[in-house]
PDB file of C-alpha atoms in Angstrom:
ATOM      1  CA  MET N  27      39.716 -29.190   7.617  1.00 38.00           C
ATOM      2  CA  ALA N  28      38.551 -25.594   8.132  1.00 44.00           C
ATOM      3  CA  HIS N  29      35.044 -26.455   8.540  1.00 47.00           C
ATOM      4  CA  GLU N  30      35.559 -28.896  11.394  1.00 56.00           C
ATOM      5  CA  THR N  31      36.432 -25.573  13.574  1.00 80.00           C
ATOM      6  CA  ASP N  32      34.648 -22.792  11.696  1.00 95.00           C
ATOM      7  CA  PRO N  33      30.851 -23.288  12.106  1.00 97.00           C
ATOM      8  CA  ALA N  34      30.349 -20.902   9.003  1.00 98.00           C
ATOM      9  CA  ALA N  35      32.416 -23.076   6.825  1.00 98.00           C
ATOM     10  CA  ALA N  36      30.535 -26.292   8.099  1.00 97.00           C
ATOM     11  CA  LEU N  37      27.259 -24.488   7.265  1.00 98.00           C
ATOM     12  CA  HIS N  38      28.561 -23.883   3.635  1.00 98.00           C
ATOM     13  CA  ALA N  39      30.050 -27.452   3.391  1.00 97.00           C
ATOM     14  CA  ARG N  40      26.448 -28.954   4.292  1.00 96.00           C
ATOM     15  CA  LEU N  41      24.536 -26.590   2.107  1.00 98.00           C
ATOM     16  CA  GLN N  42      26.843 -27.244  -0.871  1.00 97.00           C
ATOM     17  CA  ALA N  43      26.636 -31.194  -0.330  1.00 96.00           C
ATOM     18  CA  ARG N  44      22.834 -30.934  -0.380  1.00 96.00           C
ATOM     19  CA  GLY N  45      22.767 -28.451  -3.478  1.00 97.00           C
ATOM     20  CA  GLU N  46      20.999 -25.794  -1.555  1.00 98.00           C
ATOM     21  CA  THR N  47      21.492 -22.057  -1.036  1.00 98.00           C
ATOM     22  CA  LEU N  48      21.252 -19.591   1.880  1.00 98.00           C
ATOM     23  CA  ALA N  49      20.098 -15.789   2.132  1.00 98.00           C
ATOM     24  CA  THR N  50      20.061 -13.624   5.009  1.00 99.00           C
ATOM     25  CA  ALA N  51      17.870 -10.860   6.436  1.00 98.00           C
ATOM     26  CA  GLU N  52      19.345  -8.708   9.172  1.00 98.00           C
ATOM     27  CA  SER N  53      18.468  -6.180  11.605  1.00 98.00           C
ATOM     28  CA  LEU N  54      20.597  -5.915  14.793  1.00 97.00           C
ATOM     29  CA  THR N  55      23.430  -7.625  13.189  1.00 98.00           C
ATOM     30  CA  GLY N  56      23.593  -4.963  10.502  1.00 98.00           C
ATOM     31  CA  GLY N  57      25.338  -7.122   7.905  1.00 98.00           C
ATOM     32  CA  LEU N  58      27.595  -8.877  10.213  1.00 98.00           C
ATOM     33  CA  LEU N  59      26.107 -12.361   9.578  1.00 98.00           C
ATOM     34  CA  ALA N  60      26.417 -11.843   5.907  1.00 98.00           C
ATOM     35  CA  GLY N  61      30.391 -10.890   6.575  1.00 98.00           C
ATOM     36  CA  LEU N  62      30.779 -13.791   8.813  1.00 98.00           C
ATOM     37  CA  LEU N  63      29.129 -16.176   5.929  1.00 98.00           C
ATOM     38  CA  THR N  64      31.263 -14.337   3.039  1.00 98.00           C
ATOM     39  CA  ASP N  65      34.385 -14.616   5.130  1.00 98.00           C
ATOM     40  CA  VAL N  66      34.624 -18.530   4.057  1.00 98.00           C
ATOM     41  CA  PRO N  67      36.421 -19.149   0.720  1.00 97.00           C
ATOM     42  CA  GLY N  68      33.886 -20.523  -1.873  1.00 97.00           C
ATOM     43  CA  ALA N  69      30.937 -18.991   0.015  1.00 98.00           C
ATOM     44  CA  SER N  70      29.418 -17.937  -3.344  1.00 97.00           C
ATOM     45  CA  ALA N  71      28.567 -21.540  -3.964  1.00 98.00           C
ATOM     46  CA  SER N  72      25.884 -21.384  -1.340  1.00 98.00           C
ATOM     47  CA  TYR N  73      25.471 -18.076  -0.140  1.00 98.00           C
ATOM     48  CA  VAL N  74      23.184 -15.948  -2.635  1.00 98.00           C
ATOM     49  CA  GLY N  75      22.812 -12.572  -0.499  1.00 98.00           C
ATOM     50  CA  GLY N  76      20.938 -10.629   1.955  1.00 98.00           C
ATOM     51  CA  VAL N  77      19.132  -7.777   3.144  1.00 98.00           C
ATOM     52  CA  VAL N  78      19.945  -5.493   5.871  1.00 98.00           C
ATOM     53  CA  ALA N  79      16.855  -3.858   7.041  1.00 98.00           C
ATOM     54  CA  TYR N  80      17.455  -1.958  10.277  1.00 96.00           C
ATOM     55  CA  ALA N  81      14.727   0.423   9.994  1.00 97.00           C
ATOM     56  CA  THR N  82      11.120  -0.947  10.467  1.00 97.00           C
ATOM     57  CA  GLU N  83      10.053   0.740   7.088  1.00 98.00           C
ATOM     58  CA  LEU N  84      12.737  -1.491   5.328  1.00 97.00           C
ATOM     59  CA  LYS N  85      11.563  -4.542   6.803  1.00 98.00           C
ATOM     60  CA  GLN N  86       8.136  -3.866   5.548  1.00 98.00           C
ATOM     61  CA  ALA N  87       9.092  -2.609   2.145  1.00 98.00           C
ATOM     62  CA  LEU N  88      12.153  -4.870   1.190  1.00 97.00           C
ATOM     63  CA  LEU N  89      11.062  -7.863   3.182  1.00 98.00           C
ATOM     64  CA  GLY N  90       7.473  -7.918   3.080  1.00 98.00           C
ATOM     65  CA  VAL N  91       6.898  -7.638   7.054  1.00 98.00           C
ATOM     66  CA  PRO N  92       3.160  -6.741   7.261  1.00 98.00           C
ATOM     67  CA  ALA N  93       2.536  -3.415   9.083  1.00 98.00           C
ATOM     68  CA  GLU N  94      -0.211  -5.430  10.949  1.00 98.00           C
ATOM     69  CA  LEU N  95       2.370  -7.897  12.275  1.00 98.00           C
ATOM     70  CA  VAL N  96       4.609  -4.928  13.372  1.00 98.00           C
ATOM     71  CA  ALA N  97       1.716  -3.334  15.150  1.00 98.00           C
ATOM     72  CA  GLU N  98       0.615  -6.343  17.071  1.00 98.00           C
ATOM     73  CA  HIS N  99       3.944  -8.090  17.961  1.00 98.00           C
ATOM     74  CA  GLY N 100       6.551  -5.368  17.106  1.00 98.00           C
ATOM     75  CA  VAL N 101       9.993  -5.961  15.369  1.00 98.00           C
ATOM     76  CA  VAL N 102      11.611  -7.632  18.155  1.00 98.00           C
ATOM     77  CA  SER N 103       9.520 -10.692  18.077  1.00 98.00           C
ATOM     78  CA  ALA N 104       9.515 -14.259  16.748  1.00 98.00           C
ATOM     79  CA  PRO N 105       6.650 -13.475  14.194  1.00 98.00           C
ATOM     80  CA  CYS N 106       8.968 -10.603  12.835  1.00 98.00           C
ATOM     81  CA  ALA N 107      11.858 -12.779  12.467  1.00 98.00           C
ATOM     82  CA  GLU N 108       9.736 -15.361  10.884  1.00 98.00           C
ATOM     83  CA  ALA N 109       8.210 -12.866   8.328  1.00 98.00           C
ATOM     84  CA  MET N 110      11.989 -11.408   7.790  1.00 98.00           C
ATOM     85  CA  ALA N 111      13.307 -15.038   6.801  1.00 98.00           C
ATOM     86  CA  ALA N 112      10.311 -15.526   4.699  1.00 98.00           C
ATOM     87  CA  GLY N 113      10.726 -12.381   2.834  1.00 98.00           C
ATOM     88  CA  ALA N 114      14.444 -13.010   2.181  1.00 98.00           C
ATOM     89  CA  LEU N 115      13.601 -16.386   0.665  1.00 97.00           C
ATOM     90  CA  THR N 116      11.082 -14.723  -1.589  1.00 97.00           C
ATOM     91  CA  ALA N 117      13.428 -11.913  -2.452  1.00 97.00           C
ATOM     92  CA  THR N 118      16.370 -14.080  -3.128  1.00 98.00           C
ATOM     93  CA  GLY N 119      15.065 -17.417  -4.394  1.00 98.00           C
ATOM     94  CA  ALA N 120      17.475 -19.107  -1.734  1.00 98.00           C
ATOM     95  CA  THR N 121      16.715 -22.605  -0.445  1.00 98.00           C
ATOM     96  CA  TRP N 122      17.226 -21.189   3.191  1.00 98.00           C
ATOM     97  CA  ALA N 123      17.022 -17.967   4.952  1.00 98.00           C
ATOM     98  CA  LEU N 124      18.082 -16.739   8.286  1.00 98.00           C
ATOM     99  CA  SER N 125      17.150 -13.628   9.999  1.00 98.00           C
ATOM    100  CA  THR N 126      18.252 -11.612  13.101  1.00 98.00           C
ATOM    101  CA  THR N 127      16.099  -9.086  14.912  1.00 98.00           C
ATOM    102  CA  GLY N 128      16.432  -7.927  18.477  1.00 98.00           C
ATOM    103  CA  VAL N 129      18.108  -5.595  20.893  1.00 98.00           C
ATOM    104  CA  ALA N 130      21.804  -5.209  20.811  1.00 97.00           C
ATOM    105  CA  GLY N 131      21.836  -2.497  23.391  1.00 96.00           C
ATOM    106  CA  PRO N 132      22.985  -0.451  25.108  1.00 96.00           C
ATOM    107  CA  THR N 133      19.286   0.506  25.724  1.00 96.00           C
ATOM    108  CA  ARG N 134      15.938  -1.232  25.830  1.00 96.00           C
ATOM    109  CA  GLN N 135      13.857  -1.266  22.602  1.00 94.00           C
ATOM    110  CA  ASP N 136      10.156  -1.834  22.823  1.00 91.00           C
ATOM    111  CA  GLY N 137      10.185  -2.955  26.283  1.00 94.00           C
ATOM    112  CA  HIS N 138      12.806  -5.655  25.458  1.00 97.00           C
ATOM    113  CA  PRO N 139      16.111  -5.621  27.361  1.00 98.00           C
ATOM    114  CA  PRO N 140      19.537  -5.671  25.447  1.00 98.00           C
ATOM    115  CA  GLY N 141      20.036  -9.181  24.538  1.00 98.00           C
ATOM    116  CA  THR N 142      16.567 -10.133  23.637  1.00 98.00           C
ATOM    117  CA  VAL N 143      17.188 -11.622  20.030  1.00 98.00           C
ATOM    118  CA  PHE N 144      15.134 -13.759  17.656  1.00 98.00           C
ATOM    119  CA  VAL N 145      16.525 -15.802  14.882  1.00 98.00           C
ATOM    120  CA  GLY N 146      14.182 -16.895  12.030  1.00 98.00           C
ATOM    121  CA  VAL N 147      14.477 -19.642   9.729  1.00 98.00           C
ATOM    122  CA  ALA N 148      12.709 -20.304   6.471  1.00 98.00           C
ATOM    123  CA  GLY N 149      13.426 -23.225   4.312  1.00 98.00           C
ATOM    124  CA  PRO N 150      11.629 -26.062   2.463  1.00 97.00           C
ATOM    125  CA  GLY N 151       8.281 -26.720   4.520  1.00 95.00           C
ATOM    126  CA  LEU N 152       9.765 -24.812   7.514  1.00 97.00           C
ATOM    127  CA  LEU N 153       9.152 -21.338   9.151  1.00 98.00           C
ATOM    128  CA  THR N 154      10.276 -21.063  12.690  1.00 98.00           C
ATOM    129  CA  SER N 155      12.342 -18.913  14.970  1.00 98.00           C
ATOM    130  CA  SER N 156      14.389 -19.244  18.085  1.00 97.00           C
ATOM    131  CA  ARG N 157      14.535 -16.751  20.984  1.00 98.00           C
ATOM    132  CA  LEU N 158      17.995 -16.140  22.470  1.00 98.00           C
ATOM    133  CA  ALA N 159      18.678 -14.197  25.876  1.00 98.00           C
ATOM    134  CA  LEU N 160      22.127 -13.235  25.344  1.00 98.00           C
ATOM    135  CA  VAL N 161      24.499 -11.346  27.693  1.00 97.00           C
ATOM    136  CA  GLY N 162      27.487  -8.798  27.051  1.00 97.00           C
ATOM    137  CA  GLU N 163      28.073  -5.493  25.453  1.00 97.00           C
ATOM    138  CA  ARG N 164      26.466  -4.654  22.088  1.00 98.00           C
ATOM    139  CA  GLU N 165      29.224  -5.925  19.947  1.00 98.00           C
ATOM    140  CA  GLN N 166      29.136  -9.262  21.954  1.00 98.00           C
ATOM    141  CA  VAL N 167      25.322  -9.704  21.562  1.00 98.00           C
ATOM    142  CA  ARG N 168      25.804  -9.062  17.734  1.00 98.00           C
ATOM    143  CA  ARG N 169      28.574 -11.553  17.300  1.00 98.00           C
ATOM    144  CA  ASP N 170      26.830 -14.225  19.672  1.00 98.00           C
ATOM    145  CA  THR N 171      23.656 -13.615  17.501  1.00 98.00           C
ATOM    146  CA  CYS N 172      25.472 -14.441  14.214  1.00 98.00           C
ATOM    147  CA  ALA N 173      27.198 -17.611  15.798  1.00 98.00           C
ATOM    148  CA  ARG N 174      23.898 -18.763  17.089  1.00 98.00           C
ATOM    149  CA  ALA N 175      22.030 -18.216  13.913  1.00 98.00           C
ATOM    150  CA  VAL N 176      24.634 -20.415  11.743  1.00 98.00           C
ATOM    151  CA  SER N 177      24.375 -23.032  14.715  1.00 97.00           C
ATOM    152  CA  VAL N 178      20.302 -23.054  14.408  1.00 97.00           C
ATOM    153  CA  LEU N 179      20.773 -23.842  10.730  1.00 98.00           C
ATOM    154  CA  ILE N 180      23.404 -26.470  10.903  1.00 97.00           C
ATOM    155  CA  ASP N 181      21.076 -28.157  13.550  1.00 96.00           C
ATOM    156  CA  ILE N 182      18.101 -27.939  11.180  1.00 96.00           C
ATOM    157  CA  LEU N 183      20.018 -29.354   8.470  1.00 96.00           C
ATOM    158  CA  GLU N 184      21.446 -32.183  10.447  1.00 92.00           C
ATOM    159  CA  GLY N 185      18.045 -33.100  11.738  1.00 89.00           C
ATOM    160  CA  CYS N 186      16.942 -33.047   7.970  1.00 80.00           C
ATOM    161  CA  ALA N 187      19.852 -35.323   7.002  1.00 70.00           C
ATOM    162  CA  ARG N 188      18.838 -37.778   9.722  1.00 69.00           C
ATOM    163  CA  GLU N 189      15.296 -37.784   8.377  1.00 69.00           C
ATOM    164  CA  GLU N 190      16.475 -38.623   4.994  1.00 63.00           C
ATOM    165  CA  GLY N 191      18.878 -41.128   6.225  1.00 56.00           C
ATOM    166  CA  ASP N 192      21.805 -38.923   4.886  1.00 47.00           C
ATOM    167  CA  LEU N 193      24.466 -37.971   7.479  1.00 41.00           C
ATOM    168  CA  ARG N 194      26.521 -35.778   5.441  1.00 37.00           C
TER     169      ARG N 194
END
């Protein structure tokens, strides 16, 4: 089966089995995560869409990231990743949202070196983020961010399934 070797397909299968949907809010990945998710045949059954908010102003206007949060923590931060994910849920009505923000490189941003990335996750009763320290050139950081974002949500869904006694 394709989803045994393709994490994005595995994520869709898990979401579809649960009757749940996914949205994305991307910054450094610039739509690459949405592309990865929509490369899977039948993705429209679980992926509702996303927002690419590269500029800080768009993070605020489209995803509702508070200006105060940006001023205090910056856009390369766990609070920003979480606010972006929460904003994607609000904007799309999806069950789950993944967000990506960070520094792909080649230069530092807001004092953070390339490879500093935050993946946000919002869902039923959950708002969290993971900090990643990735290595490689710009494209590698962006690709690895997408792979890790998918992996983070799969791990969360597996944890939910164990709590529910349902190992789909």
